[in-house]
Coordinates of C-alpha atoms in Angstrom, one line a residue:
M231 CA -101.8 98.3 14.9
K232 CA -104.3 98.6 12.0
L233 CA -103.9 97.7 9.0
E234 CA -104.5 100.3 5.2
S235 CA -104.5 98.5 2.3
K236 CA -105.6 101.2 0.7
I237 CA -107.4 99.2 -2.3
P238 CA -109.7 102.2 -3.9
K239 CA -113.5 101.6 -3.5
G240 CA -115.5 100.5 -6.7
P241 CA -116.1 97.9 -9.2
L242 CA -113.1 95.7 -9.3
S243 CA -112.2 96.7 -13.0
E244 CA -112.3 100.3 -12.4
K245 CA -110.4 100.6 -9.4
W246 CA -106.6 101.8 -10.7
T247 CA -108.7 103.7 -13.2
S248 CA -110.1 105.9 -11.1
H249 CA -106.8 105.9 -8.6
K250 CA -104.5 106.8 -10.9
F251 CA -107.2 110.0 -11.5
N252 CA -107.3 110.2 -8.2
M253 CA -103.9 110.6 -6.8
K254 CA -102.0 113.8 -6.2
L255 CA -99.5 114.4 -9.0
V256 CA -95.8 116.2 -9.0
N257 CA -96.0 119.1 -11.4
P258 CA -93.2 118.2 -14.5
A259 CA -91.1 120.9 -12.9
N260 CA -90.7 120.4 -9.6
K261 CA -90.1 116.5 -9.9
R262 CA -86.4 117.7 -10.5
K263 CA -86.1 118.3 -6.8
Y264 CA -87.1 114.9 -5.9
K265 CA -84.7 112.9 -4.5
V266 CA -85.2 108.4 -5.4
L267 CA -83.0 105.9 -3.5
V268 CA -83.6 103.3 -5.0
V269 CA -81.9 99.4 -4.0
G270 CA -81.6 96.9 -6.0
T271 CA -81.8 96.7 -10.2
G272 CA -83.1 93.4 -11.3
L273 CA -85.9 93.5 -13.0
A274 CA -87.7 95.5 -10.3
G275 CA -85.4 98.3 -9.7
A276 CA -83.7 98.8 -13.1
S277 CA -87.6 99.4 -15.0
A278 CA -88.4 102.2 -11.4
A279 CA -85.3 103.3 -12.0
S280 CA -85.4 104.1 -15.1
T281 CA -89.1 105.4 -15.4
L282 CA -88.4 107.4 -12.3
A283 CA -85.6 109.4 -13.8
E284 CA -87.3 109.5 -16.9
L285 CA -90.1 111.7 -15.7
G286 CA -88.0 113.8 -14.5
Y287 CA -86.6 112.8 -10.7
Q288 CA -83.3 112.4 -9.5
V289 CA -82.3 108.7 -8.8
E290 CA -79.4 107.0 -6.9
A291 CA -79.7 103.0 -7.7
F292 CA -78.2 100.7 -5.7
S293 CA -76.7 97.2 -6.3
Y294 CA -74.3 95.2 -5.2
H295 CA -73.3 93.2 -8.5
E296 CA -71.0 95.5 -10.4
S297 CA -73.7 95.9 -13.0
P298 CA -77.4 95.4 -13.4
R299 CA -77.3 93.0 -16.3
R300 CA -76.3 90.3 -13.0
A301 CA -79.0 90.2 -10.9
H302 CA -81.0 87.6 -10.8
S303 CA -83.7 88.2 -12.5
I304 CA -81.1 87.1 -15.5
A305 CA -81.9 83.1 -14.6
A306 CA -86.1 83.5 -15.0
Q307 CA -85.5 80.7 -18.0
G308 CA -89.8 80.6 -18.7
G309 CA -91.3 83.4 -20.0
I310 CA -93.6 86.2 -18.9
N311 CA -97.3 85.7 -18.5
A312 CA -99.3 89.2 -20.8
A313 CA -103.6 88.1 -21.4
K314 CA -103.1 89.6 -24.4
N315 CA -104.6 86.7 -26.1
Y316 CA -103.9 86.2 -29.4
P317 CA -104.1 82.6 -29.7
G318 CA -107.5 83.5 -29.7
D319 CA -108.1 80.5 -26.4
G320 CA -110.1 82.3 -24.4
D321 CA -108.3 84.0 -22.1
S322 CA -108.5 88.0 -20.5
I323 CA -107.5 90.0 -17.6
Y324 CA -110.2 88.7 -15.9
R325 CA -108.8 84.8 -17.1
L326 CA -105.5 85.9 -16.4
F327 CA -106.8 87.4 -12.7
Y328 CA -109.1 84.2 -11.8
D329 CA -105.7 82.0 -13.0
T330 CA -103.6 84.0 -10.5
I331 CA -105.6 84.9 -7.5
K332 CA -106.5 80.3 -8.0
G333 CA -103.5 79.5 -7.6
G334 CA -102.2 81.6 -5.2
D335 CA -104.4 79.4 -3.0
Y336 CA -106.7 82.3 -2.2
R337 CA -104.5 84.4 -0.6
S338 CA -103.6 87.3 -2.4
R339 CA -105.7 90.4 -2.8
E340 CA -108.6 90.5 -5.3
A341 CA -107.3 94.0 -6.5
N342 CA -104.0 93.7 -6.7
V343 CA -104.3 90.7 -8.4
Y344 CA -106.7 92.0 -10.7
R345 CA -104.3 95.1 -11.5
L346 CA -101.4 92.9 -12.2
A347 CA -103.7 91.3 -14.8
E348 CA -104.7 94.8 -16.1
V349 CA -101.4 96.2 -16.1
S350 CA -99.8 92.8 -18.2
N351 CA -100.6 93.9 -21.7
N352 CA -98.3 97.3 -21.7
I353 CA -95.9 95.3 -20.4
I354 CA -95.8 93.1 -23.3
D355 CA -95.4 97.0 -25.5
Q356 CA -93.3 98.1 -23.9
C357 CA -90.7 94.5 -24.4
V358 CA -91.6 94.8 -27.7
A359 CA -90.7 98.4 -28.7
Q360 CA -87.5 98.2 -26.4
G361 CA -86.7 94.8 -28.8
I362 CA -86.7 92.1 -27.0
P363 CA -87.0 89.1 -28.9
F364 CA -89.8 88.0 -27.4
A365 CA -89.7 84.6 -29.7
R366 CA -92.1 85.0 -33.1
D367 CA -94.7 81.8 -34.6
Y368 CA -94.3 81.2 -38.4
G369 CA -96.7 84.8 -39.6
G370 CA -93.8 86.8 -37.2
L371 CA -96.4 87.8 -34.6
L372 CA -96.4 87.0 -31.4
D373 CA -95.7 83.4 -29.8
N374 CA -97.5 81.9 -26.7
R375 CA -96.8 78.9 -24.6
S376 CA -98.2 77.2 -21.8
F377 CA -97.4 77.2 -18.0
G378 CA -99.0 76.2 -14.7
G379 CA -102.1 76.0 -13.8
A380 CA -103.5 77.1 -17.0
Q381 CA -105.5 76.2 -20.0
V382 CA -104.1 78.6 -22.3
S383 CA -101.2 79.5 -23.4
R384 CA -100.3 83.1 -21.9
T385 CA -96.7 83.2 -21.5
F386 CA -94.6 85.0 -23.8
Y387 CA -91.1 83.8 -24.4
A388 CA -87.2 83.8 -25.4
R389 CA -86.6 80.7 -25.8
G390 CA -85.0 79.1 -22.3
Q391 CA -83.5 82.8 -21.7
T392 CA -86.4 85.0 -21.5
G393 CA -85.2 87.0 -18.1
Q394 CA -82.1 87.3 -19.6
Q395 CA -84.1 89.0 -22.6
L396 CA -85.8 91.3 -20.5
L397 CA -83.1 92.5 -18.1
L398 CA -80.6 93.8 -21.4
G399 CA -84.0 95.4 -21.7
A400 CA -84.4 97.5 -18.3
Y401 CA -80.7 97.8 -17.9
S402 CA -81.1 98.9 -21.6
S403 CA -83.4 101.8 -20.4
L404 CA -81.7 102.3 -17.3
I405 CA -77.8 103.1 -18.5
R406 CA -79.9 105.7 -21.0
Q407 CA -80.6 107.3 -17.9
M408 CA -77.5 107.0 -15.8
N409 CA -75.8 108.9 -19.3
T410 CA -78.4 111.6 -18.7
G411 CA -77.3 111.9 -16.0
K412 CA -80.8 111.2 -13.9
V413 CA -79.6 108.6 -12.4
K414 CA -76.0 107.8 -10.5
F415 CA -75.0 104.3 -9.9
H416 CA -73.8 102.5 -6.6
P417 CA -71.9 99.5 -7.5
R418 CA -70.7 97.3 -5.5
T419 CA -72.3 98.4 -2.6
E420 CA -75.6 96.3 0.0
L421 CA -77.3 98.0 1.7
Q422 CA -77.0 98.0 6.0
D423 CA -80.0 100.1 7.3
I424 CA -82.3 102.6 6.7
V425 CA -83.0 106.0 8.5
M426 CA -85.6 106.8 9.9
I427 CA -86.4 110.9 10.0
D428 CA -89.6 111.5 11.8
G429 CA -91.3 108.5 11.5
E430 CA -90.8 108.5 7.9
A431 CA -88.0 106.5 5.7
K432 CA -85.8 109.4 4.4
G433 CA -82.0 107.9 3.8
I434 CA -80.0 104.5 3.6
I435 CA -76.5 103.6 5.0
I436 CA -74.6 101.7 2.9
R437 CA -71.4 99.3 2.4
D438 CA -68.7 99.9 0.1
L439 CA -68.5 95.9 -0.9
V440 CA -64.4 97.3 -2.5
T441 CA -63.3 99.5 0.1
G442 CA -65.2 98.5 2.8
E443 CA -66.6 102.3 3.4
I444 CA -69.7 102.8 5.4
S445 CA -71.9 106.2 3.7
S446 CA -75.1 107.6 4.3
H447 CA -77.4 108.6 1.3
A448 CA -80.5 110.9 1.8
G449 CA -83.7 111.0 -0.1
D450 CA -87.3 112.0 -0.2
A451 CA -88.4 108.1 -1.0
V452 CA -86.8 104.9 -0.3
V453 CA -87.7 102.0 -2.5
L454 CA -86.6 98.6 -2.4
A455 CA -86.4 96.0 -4.9
T456 CA -83.8 93.3 -3.9
G457 CA -85.6 89.7 -4.3
G458 CA -86.5 86.8 -2.5
Y459 CA -85.0 85.5 0.8
G460 CA -85.0 81.5 -0.6
N461 CA -81.9 81.0 0.3
V462 CA -82.2 80.5 3.8
F463 CA -82.3 76.8 3.1
F464 CA -78.4 77.6 1.8
L465 CA -79.5 75.5 -1.2
S466 CA -81.8 76.9 -3.4
T467 CA -82.3 77.7 -7.2
N468 CA -81.4 81.5 -6.8
A469 CA -77.9 82.7 -7.2
M470 CA -75.4 82.9 -4.1
A471 CA -75.0 86.5 -3.4
S472 CA -79.2 86.6 -3.1
N473 CA -80.1 87.1 0.3
G474 CA -82.8 88.9 2.4
S475 CA -80.7 91.1 3.7
A476 CA -82.4 94.0 2.7
A477 CA -86.1 93.4 3.5
Y478 CA -85.3 92.1 7.2
R479 CA -83.0 94.7 7.5
A480 CA -85.9 97.5 7.2
Y481 CA -88.2 94.7 9.2
K482 CA -86.0 95.1 12.3
K483 CA -86.1 99.1 11.4
G484 CA -90.3 98.4 12.0
A485 CA -91.6 97.3 8.4
L486 CA -93.7 94.8 8.6
F487 CA -93.1 91.1 7.1
A488 CA -95.9 89.5 5.2
N489 CA -96.8 85.9 5.2
P490 CA -92.6 84.6 5.7
C491 CA -93.3 80.4 5.8
F492 CA -94.8 81.1 2.2
T493 CA -91.9 79.0 0.2
Q494 CA -91.9 78.3 -3.2
I495 CA -90.5 74.6 -4.1
H496 CA -90.3 74.5 -8.0
P497 CA -90.9 70.5 -9.4
T498 CA -88.2 70.9 -11.9
C499 CA -84.5 71.6 -11.1
I500 CA -81.6 68.9 -10.9
P501 CA -81.2 67.0 -8.0
V502 CA -78.6 67.3 -6.1
A503 CA -75.3 65.6 -6.7
S504 CA -73.1 66.0 -3.6
G505 CA -72.8 67.5 -0.1
F506 CA -70.4 69.8 -1.7
Q507 CA -72.9 72.1 -3.9
S508 CA -73.2 75.8 -3.0
K509 CA -77.1 75.8 -5.4
L510 CA -79.2 73.9 -7.5
T511 CA -80.0 74.6 -10.9
L512 CA -83.9 74.7 -12.2
M513 CA -84.9 73.7 -15.4
S514 CA -87.6 75.6 -16.5
E515 CA -91.1 75.4 -16.3
S516 CA -91.8 75.2 -20.0
L517 CA -90.5 72.0 -20.5
R518 CA -93.2 70.8 -19.3
N519 CA -95.1 72.0 -22.0
D520 CA -94.0 69.7 -24.1
G521 CA -91.6 67.2 -21.4
R522 CA -94.0 63.8 -19.8
I523 CA -93.1 63.1 -17.2
W524 CA -92.9 59.7 -15.3
V525 CA -91.6 57.3 -12.1
P526 CA -91.3 52.8 -12.3
K527 CA -94.8 51.5 -11.4
K528 CA -92.5 49.2 -10.1
K529 CA -91.0 49.8 -6.5
G530 CA -86.9 49.9 -7.0
D531 CA -86.6 49.9 -10.5
N532 CA -82.9 50.5 -11.2
R533 CA -83.5 49.5 -14.9
A534 CA -81.7 52.7 -17.4
P535 CA -84.8 54.1 -18.5
L536 CA -85.0 53.1 -21.9
D537 CA -85.3 50.0 -20.7
I538 CA -87.7 50.6 -18.5
P539 CA -90.8 49.4 -20.9
E540 CA -94.5 52.3 -22.3
D541 CA -96.9 49.3 -19.8
E542 CA -94.2 49.5 -16.3
R543 CA -94.3 54.0 -16.5
D544 CA -96.7 56.0 -14.4
Y545 CA -96.8 59.1 -16.3
Y546 CA -98.3 60.0 -12.7
L547 CA -99.7 63.6 -12.7
E548 CA -101.5 62.5 -16.3
R549 CA -103.6 60.2 -14.2
L550 CA -104.4 61.9 -10.9
Y551 CA -104.8 65.3 -13.1
P552 CA -105.9 64.3 -16.5
A553 CA -107.5 68.5 -17.3
F554 CA -104.0 70.1 -16.4
G555 CA -101.6 66.9 -17.0
N556 CA -97.8 67.9 -16.3
L557 CA -99.1 71.7 -16.5
V558 CA -100.4 71.2 -12.8
P559 CA -99.1 74.4 -10.9
R560 CA -95.5 74.2 -9.2
D561 CA -96.9 73.3 -5.9
V562 CA -98.7 70.4 -6.5
A563 CA -96.3 68.8 -9.3
S564 CA -93.5 69.5 -6.3
R565 CA -95.3 67.6 -4.2
R566 CA -96.1 64.9 -5.8
A567 CA -92.7 64.0 -6.6
K568 CA -91.3 63.7 -3.4
E569 CA -94.6 61.4 -2.4
M570 CA -93.7 59.6 -5.6
C571 CA -90.2 59.0 -4.4
D572 CA -91.2 58.2 -0.4
K573 CA -93.5 55.7 -1.8
G574 CA -89.9 54.1 -3.9
H575 CA -90.8 54.9 -6.8
G576 CA -87.7 57.4 -7.5
V577 CA -85.1 57.2 -9.5
G578 CA -81.6 57.5 -9.8
S579 CA -78.6 56.8 -7.5
T580 CA -79.8 59.2 -4.2
K581 CA -83.7 58.0 -5.4
L582 CA -84.8 61.4 -5.1
A583 CA -85.7 62.1 -9.3
V584 CA -88.2 61.7 -11.8
Y585 CA -88.0 61.5 -14.9
L586 CA -89.0 64.3 -17.6
D587 CA -89.0 62.6 -20.8
F588 CA -89.4 64.2 -24.2
A589 CA -89.5 61.2 -26.5
D590 CA -93.4 62.0 -28.0
V591 CA -92.3 65.6 -28.7
I592 CA -89.4 64.8 -30.2
Q593 CA -90.7 61.2 -32.3
R594 CA -93.6 63.8 -33.4
N595 CA -92.2 67.3 -33.5
G596 CA -88.5 66.3 -34.6
K597 CA -84.8 67.6 -32.5
N598 CA -84.6 70.5 -34.2
W599 CA -88.2 71.7 -33.6
V600 CA -87.1 70.9 -29.0
A601 CA -83.7 72.5 -30.3
D602 CA -85.1 76.1 -31.3
K603 CA -87.6 75.4 -28.2
Y604 CA -85.6 74.8 -25.5
G605 CA -82.0 74.4 -26.7
N606 CA -80.0 76.6 -24.6
L607 CA -81.6 74.1 -21.8
F608 CA -81.1 71.2 -23.3
D609 CA -77.4 72.0 -23.1
M610 CA -77.3 73.6 -19.4
Y611 CA -78.5 70.0 -18.7
E612 CA -75.8 67.9 -21.2
E613 CA -73.1 70.1 -19.2
I614 CA -74.3 69.9 -15.2
T615 CA -75.1 66.3 -15.4
G616 CA -73.4 65.0 -18.0
E617 CA -76.1 63.1 -19.4
N618 CA -77.8 64.0 -22.9
P619 CA -81.5 64.8 -22.7
Y620 CA -82.4 64.4 -26.1
K621 CA -81.4 60.6 -26.2
T622 CA -82.6 59.6 -22.1
P623 CA -85.0 61.6 -19.7
M624 CA -83.8 64.7 -17.8
R625 CA -84.3 63.9 -13.7
I626 CA -85.8 66.9 -11.4
F627 CA -86.3 67.4 -8.3
P628 CA -88.7 69.5 -6.1
A629 CA -85.7 72.4 -5.5
V630 CA -86.3 75.7 -3.1
H631 CA -87.2 79.2 -5.7
Y632 CA -88.9 81.9 -4.9
T633 CA -90.7 83.7 -1.8
M634 CA -94.2 84.4 -1.8
G635 CA -93.6 86.4 1.3
G636 CA -92.1 89.6 1.8
L637 CA -92.5 93.0 4.1
W638 CA -96.2 94.1 3.5
V639 CA -97.0 96.4 1.6
D640 CA -99.9 99.1 0.9
Y641 CA -102.2 98.5 -2.8
N642 CA -99.8 101.4 -3.4
L643 CA -96.2 99.4 -2.9
M644 CA -95.5 101.4 0.3
S645 CA -94.9 99.2 3.6
N646 CA -96.2 100.4 6.5
L647 CA -93.1 103.0 7.0
P648 CA -93.9 106.1 5.8
G649 CA -91.5 106.9 2.5
L650 CA -91.1 103.2 2.4
Y651 CA -91.7 101.3 -1.1
V652 CA -91.4 97.8 -1.9
L653 CA -91.2 95.9 -5.3
G654 CA -91.0 92.5 -7.0
E655 CA -90.0 89.7 -5.1
A656 CA -88.8 91.5 -2.3
N657 CA -92.7 92.4 -1.3
F658 CA -96.1 89.5 -0.1
S659 CA -98.9 91.3 -2.6
D660 CA -100.1 89.1 -5.7
H661 CA -98.7 85.9 -5.5
G662 CA -100.6 84.5 -2.4
A663 CA -99.7 81.2 -0.9
N664 CA -97.9 80.2 -4.2
R665 CA -97.2 82.2 -7.1
L666 CA -97.8 81.0 -10.7
G667 CA -94.9 80.3 -13.8
A668 CA -93.8 83.8 -15.4
S669 CA -96.0 85.6 -12.9
A670 CA -92.6 86.6 -11.3
L671 CA -91.8 88.6 -14.3
M672 CA -94.5 90.1 -14.9
Q673 CA -95.0 91.2 -10.9
G674 CA -91.6 92.7 -11.2
L675 CA -91.8 95.3 -14.5
A676 CA -95.7 95.4 -14.2
D677 CA -94.6 97.2 -10.5
G678 CA -91.3 99.1 -11.7
Y679 CA -92.4 100.8 -15.2
F680 CA -96.2 100.5 -14.9
I681 CA -97.7 101.5 -10.6
L682 CA -94.8 102.3 -8.9
P683 CA -94.5 105.6 -11.2
Y684 CA -97.7 106.5 -10.7
T685 CA -97.9 106.0 -6.3
I686 CA -94.7 107.4 -5.4
A687 CA -96.0 110.6 -6.6
D688 CA -98.8 110.6 -4.2
Y689 CA -96.8 110.8 -1.8
L690 CA -93.9 112.9 -2.6
A691 CA -96.7 114.9 -3.8
R692 CA -97.6 116.0 -0.3
T693 CA -93.7 116.2 0.8
K694 CA -91.8 118.7 0.7
A695 CA -88.6 117.7 -1.1
G696 CA -85.2 117.5 -0.4
K697 CA -86.0 117.9 3.4
V698 CA -83.2 115.7 5.2
N699 CA -79.5 115.7 4.6
T700 CA -77.3 112.8 6.2
S701 CA -76.2 115.3 8.9
L702 CA -78.5 115.4 10.9
P703 CA -78.2 112.8 13.6
E704 CA -79.9 110.3 12.2
F705 CA -77.2 109.3 10.1
G706 CA -74.5 109.6 12.0
K707 CA -76.5 106.7 14.8
S708 CA -77.0 104.5 12.4
E709 CA -73.6 104.7 11.1
N710 CA -72.2 103.9 14.3
A711 CA -74.5 101.1 15.0
V712 CA -73.9 99.5 11.0
K713 CA -69.8 99.4 11.9
E714 CA -70.5 98.0 15.9
N715 CA -72.6 95.2 14.1
I716 CA -69.4 94.3 11.4
R717 CA -67.1 94.7 14.4
K718 CA -68.6 92.3 17.0
L719 CA -69.0 89.7 13.3
L720 CA -64.6 90.2 12.9
S721 CA -64.4 89.1 16.8
V722 CA -65.8 86.2 17.5
N723 CA -62.8 84.8 15.9
G724 CA -64.3 81.2 16.2
K725 CA -63.7 78.0 14.3
Q726 CA -66.6 77.9 11.6
T727 CA -66.8 78.4 8.3
V728 CA -70.3 80.9 7.3
D729 CA -71.0 78.4 5.0
E730 CA -70.3 75.4 7.3
I731 CA -73.4 76.7 10.3
H732 CA -75.4 77.5 6.6
K733 CA -75.1 74.4 5.9
K734 CA -76.6 73.9 9.5
L735 CA -79.7 75.8 8.9
G736 CA -80.3 75.0 6.3
Q737 CA -80.9 71.3 7.1
I738 CA -83.0 72.6 9.7
M739 CA -84.9 74.5 7.5
W740 CA -85.3 71.7 4.3
E741 CA -85.6 68.8 6.7
K742 CA -89.1 70.8 9.4
V743 CA -89.6 74.0 6.9
G744 CA -89.4 73.6 4.3
M745 CA -91.8 71.2 1.4
A746 CA -94.2 69.5 4.1
R747 CA -94.1 70.7 7.5
N748 CA -95.4 69.6 10.8
K749 CA -96.4 70.4 14.3
A750 CA -93.7 68.7 16.4
D751 CA -90.9 69.3 13.3
L752 CA -91.5 73.0 13.5
E753 CA -91.5 73.2 17.2
N754 CA -88.3 71.6 17.4
A755 CA -86.9 73.7 14.4
I756 CA -88.1 76.7 17.1
V757 CA -86.3 75.6 19.3
E758 CA -82.9 74.7 17.0
I759 CA -82.7 77.6 14.7
P760 CA -81.6 79.9 18.3
K761 CA -79.1 76.8 19.3
L762 CA -77.5 77.9 15.7
R763 CA -77.3 81.2 16.0
K764 CA -76.0 81.1 19.2
E765 CA -73.0 78.2 17.8
F766 CA -73.0 81.0 15.2
W767 CA -72.3 84.2 17.3
A768 CA -70.2 82.8 19.6
D769 CA -68.1 80.0 17.6
V770 CA -68.1 81.8 13.7
R771 CA -64.6 82.6 11.8
V772 CA -64.9 85.3 9.2
P773 CA -61.2 86.4 8.2
G774 CA -59.9 89.9 6.9
S775 CA -61.1 93.1 7.5
E776 CA -63.8 95.1 7.5
D777 CA -62.2 97.7 6.2
T778 CA -61.8 96.4 2.2
M779 CA -62.9 93.5 0.2
N780 CA -64.0 91.0 2.4
T781 CA -66.8 88.5 0.5
E782 CA -66.7 86.9 4.2
L783 CA -67.8 89.7 6.1
E784 CA -70.2 90.0 3.6
K785 CA -72.1 86.6 3.7
A786 CA -71.9 86.4 8.4
G787 CA -73.8 89.3 7.9
R788 CA -76.5 88.1 5.6
L789 CA -76.6 84.5 7.9
A790 CA -76.8 86.4 11.2
D791 CA -80.2 87.4 9.5
F792 CA -80.9 84.3 7.7
L793 CA -80.9 82.8 11.2
D794 CA -83.4 85.1 12.5
M795 CA -85.8 84.9 9.8
A796 CA -85.5 81.5 10.0
E797 CA -87.1 81.3 12.9
L798 CA -89.6 84.3 11.6
M799 CA -90.9 81.3 9.6
A800 CA -90.9 78.5 11.3
R801 CA -93.6 80.3 13.9
D802 CA -95.7 82.0 11.3
A803 CA -95.5 78.2 9.6
L804 CA -96.5 77.0 13.4
M805 CA -99.6 80.4 13.7
R806 CA -100.7 78.6 10.3
N807 CA -103.0 75.7 10.5
E808 CA -104.2 74.7 7.7
S809 CA -102.1 73.9 3.8
C810 CA -102.9 76.2 1.1
G811 CA -99.9 76.5 -1.9
G812 CA -96.6 76.8 -1.0
H813 CA -97.2 76.0 3.0
F814 CA -98.4 71.9 3.5
R815 CA -99.0 70.8 6.4
E816 CA -99.5 67.5 7.0
E817 CA -101.8 67.7 9.4
F818 CA -104.5 68.8 6.6
Q819 CA -104.5 67.5 4.4
T820 CA -107.4 65.9 2.3
E821 CA -107.6 61.6 1.6
E822 CA -106.5 61.9 -1.8
N823 CA -103.0 64.5 0.1
E824 CA -104.5 67.6 -1.3
A825 CA -103.8 71.0 0.6
M826 CA -107.0 71.9 2.7
R827 CA -107.8 75.3 3.3
N828 CA -108.8 76.7 6.4
D829 CA -111.1 79.7 5.3
D830 CA -112.9 79.9 8.9
E831 CA -109.5 80.6 10.7
F832 CA -107.1 81.6 7.8
T833 CA -108.0 83.6 5.6
F834 CA -105.5 87.2 5.9
V835 CA -102.1 88.3 5.6
A836 CA -100.1 87.8 9.0
A837 CA -97.4 90.6 8.7
W838 CA -95.4 90.0 11.2
E839 CA -93.7 93.0 13.5
H840 CA -90.3 92.6 15.4
T841 CA -90.5 93.3 18.6
G842 CA -86.4 93.8 19.8
D843 CA -83.7 90.4 19.1
D844 CA -84.8 89.2 22.8
S845 CA -88.9 89.3 22.4
P846 CA -90.6 87.0 19.9
P847 CA -92.3 89.4 17.1
Q848 CA -96.3 90.3 17.3
M849 CA -98.6 88.8 14.3
H850 CA -101.0 91.5 12.8
K851 CA -103.9 91.0 10.5
E852 CA -105.1 92.3 6.8
D853 CA -108.5 90.1 6.7
L854 CA -108.4 89.4 2.9
V855 CA -112.3 90.1 1.3
F856 CA -113.2 88.6 -1.2
E857 CA -116.7 89.9 -3.7
N858 CA -115.9 89.0 -7.2
V859 CA -114.2 84.8 -7.2
Q860 CA -115.5 82.2 -4.4
L861 CA -113.7 80.2 -2.5
T862 CA -113.3 76.7 -3.5
T863 CA -111.3 74.0 -2.8
R864 CA -108.5 74.0 -6.0
S865 CA -108.7 71.5 -8.9
Y866 CA -107.1 70.9 -11.4
K867 CA -108.4 67.6 -12.7

C-alpha cells in the first residue's frame, strides 16, 4: 500500500495558501445538498460541525454525552499556543513550527506542523471574537505564559480552565447552528461501525445509550473527532468515558492506525493514592512556570518537606537543564521524575512522587498573585489530597495523559479510506513522538475551524450529493454484525467485572508498555495481552440487556477494543528500535539517560493495517522528509 500524504509542492510557508487556492470548491447553493456526519463534539468536533453548518452544509453531530459541554476537552487546563509574539520575546510562526517539530523529536510532517503554527493566530482572533475570557495584563492586552519546550511566552490562558472556556465558545457556535436547524444533534449515542459503500465512508452505525436502539445514518462524508486512547492503561488523566473505540472500529474497517505506541506521560499529576482509584488527576503544566520541582538529596528521607533545608534539596531539572529548567518538555520531565524515584529519592508514603514547590513565588509575589493565576488548580489539589499547596509543596508523579498516535491522515486530514476524515487527538498528524503542552487545544481548533472546512470541500466537490441512503444492503449487514457482537458480550456470563479485567490490562500496559520499555517486556506483553483477551471473552460478566441503558455493556465493548489496541501498541513499540519522545526504549539511551533516536532507520510514520482478528497487523511506512529543519539530538540544556 502506497501512502499518499498529498503534501503540496512549493516553499513551506506557501504550501497551505497555494493548496487552498488549488482545491476544488462547492458552490454555496450546492452546499445544502451535502450531508456530513461528525462523530464527537469536543473542541475539534464542535468547531468542525459549527463551521460546516455555518458554510451551509447539512450536519449531523453525534456525542456519547448528553451535551457537548461534557467533552473531555473541558479538562485541558493550562492554555493554547499561538505565535502572536505579544510579549515581544522573539516568537514567530517559524519558531512555533520549529519548537513543535523538535518537541515531537522529528517524527511528524514538516508541512502539517508548519500549517498548524500558521493558523494558530487565527484561532486566538476567533476565540476573542467569541468572548473567551483569556487572561489580560495590567494594560488590558492578552497575557501569555510559558510552557514546556519553549523559551518564549506564547500560551494564552484563562486561569487553569482554558479548555473549559474554549469548549464553551465552540459549543455556543454549535448550539447556534443547532437552533437554526443546520445541525441535528444526537446525544447519548456511540459509534459502533463505519459503513463503506464502493470503498468510501458513507455512513455510520450507532447505538442509543439510553434505549439501546441500533440505527443507521448515511452521509456524503464522515468526520471522526473522538479523542485519544490513553484509557487503555486504565489509570490515566482522561475522563473515565474517554476511549479509542471509534478510531479502532474504523481501523478494523481498513483505516490505517499510525504510531500507536506514541503515548504521552504527563509529569505533573497527583500520585496514585490507592488501588480503588478509577482515574488520575492532572495538575496543569502551567504550574511549572512558577513551581520548582525537587527531591531530597538524601535517599529515603522521610522528613516533612518544610523540615528539609535548601542545601539538602535537589532541584534536579534546574541542575540538569539550566537553559529550560522546570520547563523542559513533558517526556523529559517525566523520565527524570521516574529516575529520581527509582534511585530512592521519591517522597510521600509510596515514594513515587516528587515535590512541586511554590514557596519562592509566594514569597516573591504574594499568595494573592498566585491565587489569581492558579487558584482553581490549588483548590482542586487540596480537595483531593487534603493538603494546602500554599503552605506545603504539591506531590506529583507522571501519569498517562495523551496519545500522539492515531488514525493515519493525509495533508487534507482524510484517512486512507476516502470520505473518512479524522481530527484532533484521534489522528496522528501534528505532534510526532511527543506533544508540547498547550498544543492539543491548538490542533483541535485548527483542524475544526480552519483546515477541514477547506479540505472536505475538495472531496465533496468530486462527489455526487445524496447518492447514499440507509436502505442499501451494506447498512443492514453492518447493523446485524453490531447486534451479534453485543449479544456475544452479553452471553459470556462469566464471573469477572469489566473493571477487574481492565485493571489487569492496565497493569500489563503500565509495567511493560509504559514510561520505559524494553524488548523483553514488550515481547512478554505481546504474549500476556492475548491471554487476557481470551480470559475476557471467557469470563467477563456483563449484566443487563441490550435494549436499555447498560453502562457495563458500553464499558465491555470499549474494553474489547482496548485489548486489541494494547497488543497493537506493544507491537509498534517493539518494532521501533529507538527512543524518541514519549517512546523510550531502555536499550537506546545515551550515557546521560537521554533518548537516542535512530534517524537512519526510523524516520518514518508506522501505519498499521488490520488484516483480520486472527492475523498480525501489517505495517506500512510513510517516509518523513525534512527539508527545512536539521535533525539534531534534542537538547534543553
